mmCIF file with all atom_site columns, C-alpha atoms in Angstrom:
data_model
loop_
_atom_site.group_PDB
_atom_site.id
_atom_site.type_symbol
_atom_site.label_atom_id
_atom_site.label_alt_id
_atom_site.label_comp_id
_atom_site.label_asym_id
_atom_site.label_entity_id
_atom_site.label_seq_id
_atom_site.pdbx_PDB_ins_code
_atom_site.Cartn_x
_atom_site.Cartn_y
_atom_site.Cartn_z
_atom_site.occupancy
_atom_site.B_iso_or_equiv
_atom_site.pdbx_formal_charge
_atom_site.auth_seq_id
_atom_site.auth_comp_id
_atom_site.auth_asym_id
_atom_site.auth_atom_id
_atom_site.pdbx_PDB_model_num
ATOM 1   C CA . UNK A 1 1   ? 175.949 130.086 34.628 1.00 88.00 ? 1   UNK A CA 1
ATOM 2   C CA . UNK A 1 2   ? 176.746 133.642 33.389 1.00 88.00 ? 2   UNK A CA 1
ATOM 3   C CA . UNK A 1 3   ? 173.384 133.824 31.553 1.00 85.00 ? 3   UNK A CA 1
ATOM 4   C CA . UNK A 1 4   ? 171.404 132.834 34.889 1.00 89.00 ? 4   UNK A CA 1
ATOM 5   C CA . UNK A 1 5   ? 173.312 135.113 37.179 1.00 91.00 ? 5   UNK A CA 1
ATOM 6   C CA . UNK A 1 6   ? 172.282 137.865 34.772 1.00 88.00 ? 6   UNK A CA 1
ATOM 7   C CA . UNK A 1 7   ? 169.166 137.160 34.225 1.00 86.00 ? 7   UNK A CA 1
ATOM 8   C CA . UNK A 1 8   ? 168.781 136.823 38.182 1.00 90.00 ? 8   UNK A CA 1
ATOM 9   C CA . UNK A 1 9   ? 169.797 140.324 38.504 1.00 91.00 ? 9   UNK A CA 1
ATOM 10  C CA . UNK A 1 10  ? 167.142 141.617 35.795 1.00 89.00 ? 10  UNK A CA 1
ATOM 11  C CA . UNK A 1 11  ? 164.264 139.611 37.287 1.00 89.00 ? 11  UNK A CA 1
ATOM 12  C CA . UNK A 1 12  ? 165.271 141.208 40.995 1.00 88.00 ? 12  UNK A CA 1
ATOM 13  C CA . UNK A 1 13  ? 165.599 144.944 39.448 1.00 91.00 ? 13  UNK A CA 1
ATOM 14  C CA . UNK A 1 14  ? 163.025 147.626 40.224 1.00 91.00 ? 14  UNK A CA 1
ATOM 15  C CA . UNK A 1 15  ? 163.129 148.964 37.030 1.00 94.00 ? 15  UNK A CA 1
ATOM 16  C CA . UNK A 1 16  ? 160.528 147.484 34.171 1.00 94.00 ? 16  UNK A CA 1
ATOM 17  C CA . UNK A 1 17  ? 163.264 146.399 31.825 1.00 95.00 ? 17  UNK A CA 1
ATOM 18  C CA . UNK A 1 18  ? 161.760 145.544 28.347 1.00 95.00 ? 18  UNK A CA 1
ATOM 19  C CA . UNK A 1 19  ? 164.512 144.565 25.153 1.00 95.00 ? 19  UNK A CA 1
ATOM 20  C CA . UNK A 1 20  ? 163.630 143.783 21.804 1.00 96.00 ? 20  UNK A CA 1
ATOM 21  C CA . UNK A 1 21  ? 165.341 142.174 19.061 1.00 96.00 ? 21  UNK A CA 1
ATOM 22  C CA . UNK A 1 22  ? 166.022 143.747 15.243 1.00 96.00 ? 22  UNK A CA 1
ATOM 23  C CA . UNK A 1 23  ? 162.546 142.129 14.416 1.00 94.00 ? 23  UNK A CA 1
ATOM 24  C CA . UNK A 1 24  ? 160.884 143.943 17.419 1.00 92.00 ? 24  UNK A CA 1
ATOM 25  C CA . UNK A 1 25  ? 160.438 140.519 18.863 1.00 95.00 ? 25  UNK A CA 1
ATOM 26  C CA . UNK A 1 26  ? 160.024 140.935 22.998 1.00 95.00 ? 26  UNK A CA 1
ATOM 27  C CA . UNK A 1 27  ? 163.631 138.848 23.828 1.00 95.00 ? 27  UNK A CA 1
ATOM 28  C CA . UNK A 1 28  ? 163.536 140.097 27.910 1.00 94.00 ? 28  UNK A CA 1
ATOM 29  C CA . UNK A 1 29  ? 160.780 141.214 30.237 1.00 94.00 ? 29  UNK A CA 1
ATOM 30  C CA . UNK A 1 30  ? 161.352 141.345 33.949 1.00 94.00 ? 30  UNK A CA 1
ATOM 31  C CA . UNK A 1 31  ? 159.048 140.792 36.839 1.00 93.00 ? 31  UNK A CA 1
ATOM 32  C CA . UNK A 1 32  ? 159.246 144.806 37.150 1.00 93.00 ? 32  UNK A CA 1
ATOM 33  C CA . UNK A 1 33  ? 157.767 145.385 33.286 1.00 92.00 ? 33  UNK A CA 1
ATOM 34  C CA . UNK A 1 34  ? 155.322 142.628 34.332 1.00 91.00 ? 34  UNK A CA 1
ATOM 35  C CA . UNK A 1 35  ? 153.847 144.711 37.478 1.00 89.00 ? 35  UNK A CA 1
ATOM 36  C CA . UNK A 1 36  ? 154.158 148.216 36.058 1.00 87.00 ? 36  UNK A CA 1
ATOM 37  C CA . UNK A 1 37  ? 152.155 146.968 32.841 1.00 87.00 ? 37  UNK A CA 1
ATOM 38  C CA . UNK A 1 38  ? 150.109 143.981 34.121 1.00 86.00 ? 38  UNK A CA 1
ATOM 39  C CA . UNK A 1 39  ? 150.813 141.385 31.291 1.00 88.00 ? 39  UNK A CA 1
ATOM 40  C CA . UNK A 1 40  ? 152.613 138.271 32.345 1.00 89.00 ? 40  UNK A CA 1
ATOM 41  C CA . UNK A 1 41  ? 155.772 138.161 31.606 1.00 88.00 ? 41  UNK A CA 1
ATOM 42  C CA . UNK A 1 42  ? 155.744 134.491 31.031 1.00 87.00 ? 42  UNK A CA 1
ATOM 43  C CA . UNK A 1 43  ? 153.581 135.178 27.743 1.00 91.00 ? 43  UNK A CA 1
ATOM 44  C CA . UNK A 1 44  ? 155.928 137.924 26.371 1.00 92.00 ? 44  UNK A CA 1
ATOM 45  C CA . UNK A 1 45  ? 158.633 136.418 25.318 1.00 93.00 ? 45  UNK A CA 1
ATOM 46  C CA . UNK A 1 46  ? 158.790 135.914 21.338 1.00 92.00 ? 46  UNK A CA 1
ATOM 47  C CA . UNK A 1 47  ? 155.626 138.078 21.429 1.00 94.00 ? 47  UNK A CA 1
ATOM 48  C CA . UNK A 1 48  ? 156.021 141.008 18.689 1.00 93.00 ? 48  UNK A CA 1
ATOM 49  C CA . UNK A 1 49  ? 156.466 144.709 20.838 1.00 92.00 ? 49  UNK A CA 1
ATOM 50  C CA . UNK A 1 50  ? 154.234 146.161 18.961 1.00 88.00 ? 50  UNK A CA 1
ATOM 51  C CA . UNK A 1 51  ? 150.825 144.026 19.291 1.00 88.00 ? 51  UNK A CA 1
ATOM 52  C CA . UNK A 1 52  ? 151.439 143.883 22.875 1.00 85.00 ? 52  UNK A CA 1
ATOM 53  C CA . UNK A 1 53  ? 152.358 147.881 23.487 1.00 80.00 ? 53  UNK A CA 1
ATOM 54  C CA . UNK A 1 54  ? 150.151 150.224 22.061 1.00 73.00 ? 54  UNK A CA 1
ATOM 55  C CA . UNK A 1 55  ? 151.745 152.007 19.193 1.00 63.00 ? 55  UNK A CA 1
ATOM 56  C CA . UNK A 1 56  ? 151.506 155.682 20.117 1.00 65.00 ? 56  UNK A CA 1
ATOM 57  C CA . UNK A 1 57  ? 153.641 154.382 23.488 1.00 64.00 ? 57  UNK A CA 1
ATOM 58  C CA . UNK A 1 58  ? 156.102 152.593 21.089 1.00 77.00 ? 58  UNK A CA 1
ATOM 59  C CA . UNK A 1 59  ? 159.370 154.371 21.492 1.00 88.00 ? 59  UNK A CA 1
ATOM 60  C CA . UNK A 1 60  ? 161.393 151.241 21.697 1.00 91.00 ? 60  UNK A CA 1
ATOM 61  C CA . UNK A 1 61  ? 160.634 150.812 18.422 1.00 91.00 ? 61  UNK A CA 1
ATOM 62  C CA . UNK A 1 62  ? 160.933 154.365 17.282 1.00 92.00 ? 62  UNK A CA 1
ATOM 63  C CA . UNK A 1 63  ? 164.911 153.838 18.719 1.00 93.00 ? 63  UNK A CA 1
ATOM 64  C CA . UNK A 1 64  ? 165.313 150.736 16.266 1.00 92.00 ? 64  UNK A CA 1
ATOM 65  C CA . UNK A 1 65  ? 164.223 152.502 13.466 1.00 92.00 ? 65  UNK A CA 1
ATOM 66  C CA . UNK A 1 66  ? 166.122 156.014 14.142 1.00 94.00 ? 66  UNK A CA 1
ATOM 67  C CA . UNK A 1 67  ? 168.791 154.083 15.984 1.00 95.00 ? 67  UNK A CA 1
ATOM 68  C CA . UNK A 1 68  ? 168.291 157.425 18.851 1.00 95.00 ? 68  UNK A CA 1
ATOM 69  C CA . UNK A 1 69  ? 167.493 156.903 22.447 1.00 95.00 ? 69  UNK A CA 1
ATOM 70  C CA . UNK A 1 70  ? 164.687 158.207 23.845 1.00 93.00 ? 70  UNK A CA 1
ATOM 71  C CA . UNK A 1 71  ? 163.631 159.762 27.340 1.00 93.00 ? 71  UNK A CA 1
ATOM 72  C CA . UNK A 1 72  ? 160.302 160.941 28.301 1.00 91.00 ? 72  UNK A CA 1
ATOM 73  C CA . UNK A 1 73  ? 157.783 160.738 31.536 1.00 90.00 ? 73  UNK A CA 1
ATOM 74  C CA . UNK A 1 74  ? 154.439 159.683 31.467 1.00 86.00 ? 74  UNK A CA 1
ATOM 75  C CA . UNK A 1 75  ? 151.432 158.207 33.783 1.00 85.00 ? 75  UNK A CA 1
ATOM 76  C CA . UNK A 1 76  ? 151.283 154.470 33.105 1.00 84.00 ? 76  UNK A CA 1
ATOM 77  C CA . UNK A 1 77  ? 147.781 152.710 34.702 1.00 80.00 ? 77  UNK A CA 1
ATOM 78  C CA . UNK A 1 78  ? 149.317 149.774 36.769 1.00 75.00 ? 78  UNK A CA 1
ATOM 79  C CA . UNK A 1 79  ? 146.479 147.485 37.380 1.00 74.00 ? 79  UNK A CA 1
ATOM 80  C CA . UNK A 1 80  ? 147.919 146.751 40.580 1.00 73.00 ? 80  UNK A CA 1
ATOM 81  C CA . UNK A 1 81  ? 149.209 150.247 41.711 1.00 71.00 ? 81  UNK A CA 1
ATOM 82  C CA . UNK A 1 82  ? 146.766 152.573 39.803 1.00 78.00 ? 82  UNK A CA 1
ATOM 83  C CA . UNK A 1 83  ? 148.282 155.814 38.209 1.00 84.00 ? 83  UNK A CA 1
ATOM 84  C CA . UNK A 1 84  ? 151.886 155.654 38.124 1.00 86.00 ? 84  UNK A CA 1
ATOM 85  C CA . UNK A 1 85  ? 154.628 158.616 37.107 1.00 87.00 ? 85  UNK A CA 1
ATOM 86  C CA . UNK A 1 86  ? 157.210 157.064 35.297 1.00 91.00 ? 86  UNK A CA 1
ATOM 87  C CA . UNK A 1 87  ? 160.105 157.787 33.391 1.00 93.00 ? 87  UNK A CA 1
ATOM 88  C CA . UNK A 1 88  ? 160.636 155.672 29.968 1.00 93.00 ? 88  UNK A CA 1
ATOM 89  C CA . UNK A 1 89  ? 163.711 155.444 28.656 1.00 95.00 ? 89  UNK A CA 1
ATOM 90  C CA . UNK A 1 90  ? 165.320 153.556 25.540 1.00 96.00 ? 90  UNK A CA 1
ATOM 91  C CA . UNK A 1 91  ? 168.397 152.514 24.058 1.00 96.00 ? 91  UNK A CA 1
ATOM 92  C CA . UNK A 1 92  ? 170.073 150.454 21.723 1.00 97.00 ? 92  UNK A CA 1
ATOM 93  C CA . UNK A 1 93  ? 171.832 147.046 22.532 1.00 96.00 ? 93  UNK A CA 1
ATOM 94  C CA . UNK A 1 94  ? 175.299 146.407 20.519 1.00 96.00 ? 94  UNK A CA 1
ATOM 95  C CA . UNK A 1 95  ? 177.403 143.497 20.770 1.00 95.00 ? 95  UNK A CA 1
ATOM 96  C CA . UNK A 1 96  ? 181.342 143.806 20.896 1.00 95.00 ? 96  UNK A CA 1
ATOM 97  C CA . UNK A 1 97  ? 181.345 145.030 17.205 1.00 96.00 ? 97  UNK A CA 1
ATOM 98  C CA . UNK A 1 98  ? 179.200 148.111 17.362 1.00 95.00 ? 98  UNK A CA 1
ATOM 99  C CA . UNK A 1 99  ? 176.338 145.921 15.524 1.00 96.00 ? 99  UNK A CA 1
ATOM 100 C CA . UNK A 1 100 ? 172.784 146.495 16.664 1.00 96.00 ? 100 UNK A CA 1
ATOM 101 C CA . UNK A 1 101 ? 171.366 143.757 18.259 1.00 96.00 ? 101 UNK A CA 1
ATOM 102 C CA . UNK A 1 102 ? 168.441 145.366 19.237 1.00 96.00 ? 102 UNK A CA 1
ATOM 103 C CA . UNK A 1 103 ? 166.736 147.700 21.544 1.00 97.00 ? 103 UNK A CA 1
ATOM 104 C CA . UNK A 1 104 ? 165.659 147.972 25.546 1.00 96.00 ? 104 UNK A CA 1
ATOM 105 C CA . UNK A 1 105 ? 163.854 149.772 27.515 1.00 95.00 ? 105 UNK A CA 1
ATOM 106 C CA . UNK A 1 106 ? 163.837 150.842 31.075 1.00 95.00 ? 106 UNK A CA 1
ATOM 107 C CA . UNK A 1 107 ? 161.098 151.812 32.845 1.00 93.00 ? 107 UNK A CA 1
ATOM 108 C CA . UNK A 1 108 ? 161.668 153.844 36.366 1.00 94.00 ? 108 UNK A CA 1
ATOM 109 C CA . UNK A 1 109 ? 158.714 154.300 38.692 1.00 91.00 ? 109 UNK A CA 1
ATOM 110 C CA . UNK A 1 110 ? 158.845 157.992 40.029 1.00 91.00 ? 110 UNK A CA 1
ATOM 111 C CA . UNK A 1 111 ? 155.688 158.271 41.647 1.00 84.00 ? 111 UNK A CA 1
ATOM 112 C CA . UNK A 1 112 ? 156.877 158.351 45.366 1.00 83.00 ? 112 UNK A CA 1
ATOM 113 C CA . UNK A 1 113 ? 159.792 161.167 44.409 1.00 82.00 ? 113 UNK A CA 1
ATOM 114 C CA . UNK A 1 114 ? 157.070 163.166 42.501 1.00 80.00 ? 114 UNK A CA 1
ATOM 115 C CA . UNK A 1 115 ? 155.116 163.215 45.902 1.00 82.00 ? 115 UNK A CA 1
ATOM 116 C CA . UNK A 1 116 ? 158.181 164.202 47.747 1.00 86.00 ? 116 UNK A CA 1
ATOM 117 C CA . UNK A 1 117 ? 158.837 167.095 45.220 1.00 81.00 ? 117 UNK A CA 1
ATOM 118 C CA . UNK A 1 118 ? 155.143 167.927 45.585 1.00 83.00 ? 118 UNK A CA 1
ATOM 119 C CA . UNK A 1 119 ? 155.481 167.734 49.428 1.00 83.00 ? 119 UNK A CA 1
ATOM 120 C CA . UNK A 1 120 ? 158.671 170.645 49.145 1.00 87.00 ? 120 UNK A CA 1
ATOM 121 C CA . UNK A 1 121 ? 156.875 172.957 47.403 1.00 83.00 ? 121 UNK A CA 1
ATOM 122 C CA . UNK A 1 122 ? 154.077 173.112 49.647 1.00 84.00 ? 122 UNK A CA 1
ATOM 123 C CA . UNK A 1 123 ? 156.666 173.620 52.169 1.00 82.00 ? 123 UNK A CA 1
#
């Protein structure tokens, strides 16, 4: 029941929420990863990170192998939304040990606060 209930909350989350296991195996992808990326996220799961995400944007992978989080911004194409401003970031997933279990990644649309900002400046 505990697995359901948080996998609810995941699937109802805004944020694109991506995790891999120590293989680079896609174990999660919400609805959110599904709509900012376009690929179903039926047909992720079990599907290797890296031959669905291209590998220059592969910084959930760069986290497993330096075992470092990562932040950065970028414009993502969302074939539903067009050009979005987002903010990528990564981290790794340990279990009650400190062991590595893998890696996730949260994407976090910023396109509407990067018009606001624009909109203040002009102002």
């Amino acid at each position: 029941r505990l697995h359901n209930y948080l996998r609810s909350i995941l699937e109802s989350m805004n944020s694109g929420i991506i995790a891999v296991d120590l293989d680079g195996c896609i174990t999660m992808f919400n609805k959110a990863a599904q709509d900012f990326l376009g690929l179903p996220a039926s047909d992720m799961i079990s599907r290797k990170y890296q031959k669905v995400i291209k590998p220059e944007d592969s910084i959930l992978l760069d986290t497993l192998k330096t075992l470092l989080p990562y932040s950065k911004e970028e414009v993502i194409q969302s074939p539903d939304n067009g050009a979005l401003n987002v903010e990528v970031t990564t981290t790794l997933v340990r279990d009650e040990n400190n062991q590595v279990l893998g890696a996730l990644e949260v994407i976090v649309d910023l396109t509407e606060w990067r018009k606001l900002e624009e909109q203040v400046q002009r102002v």
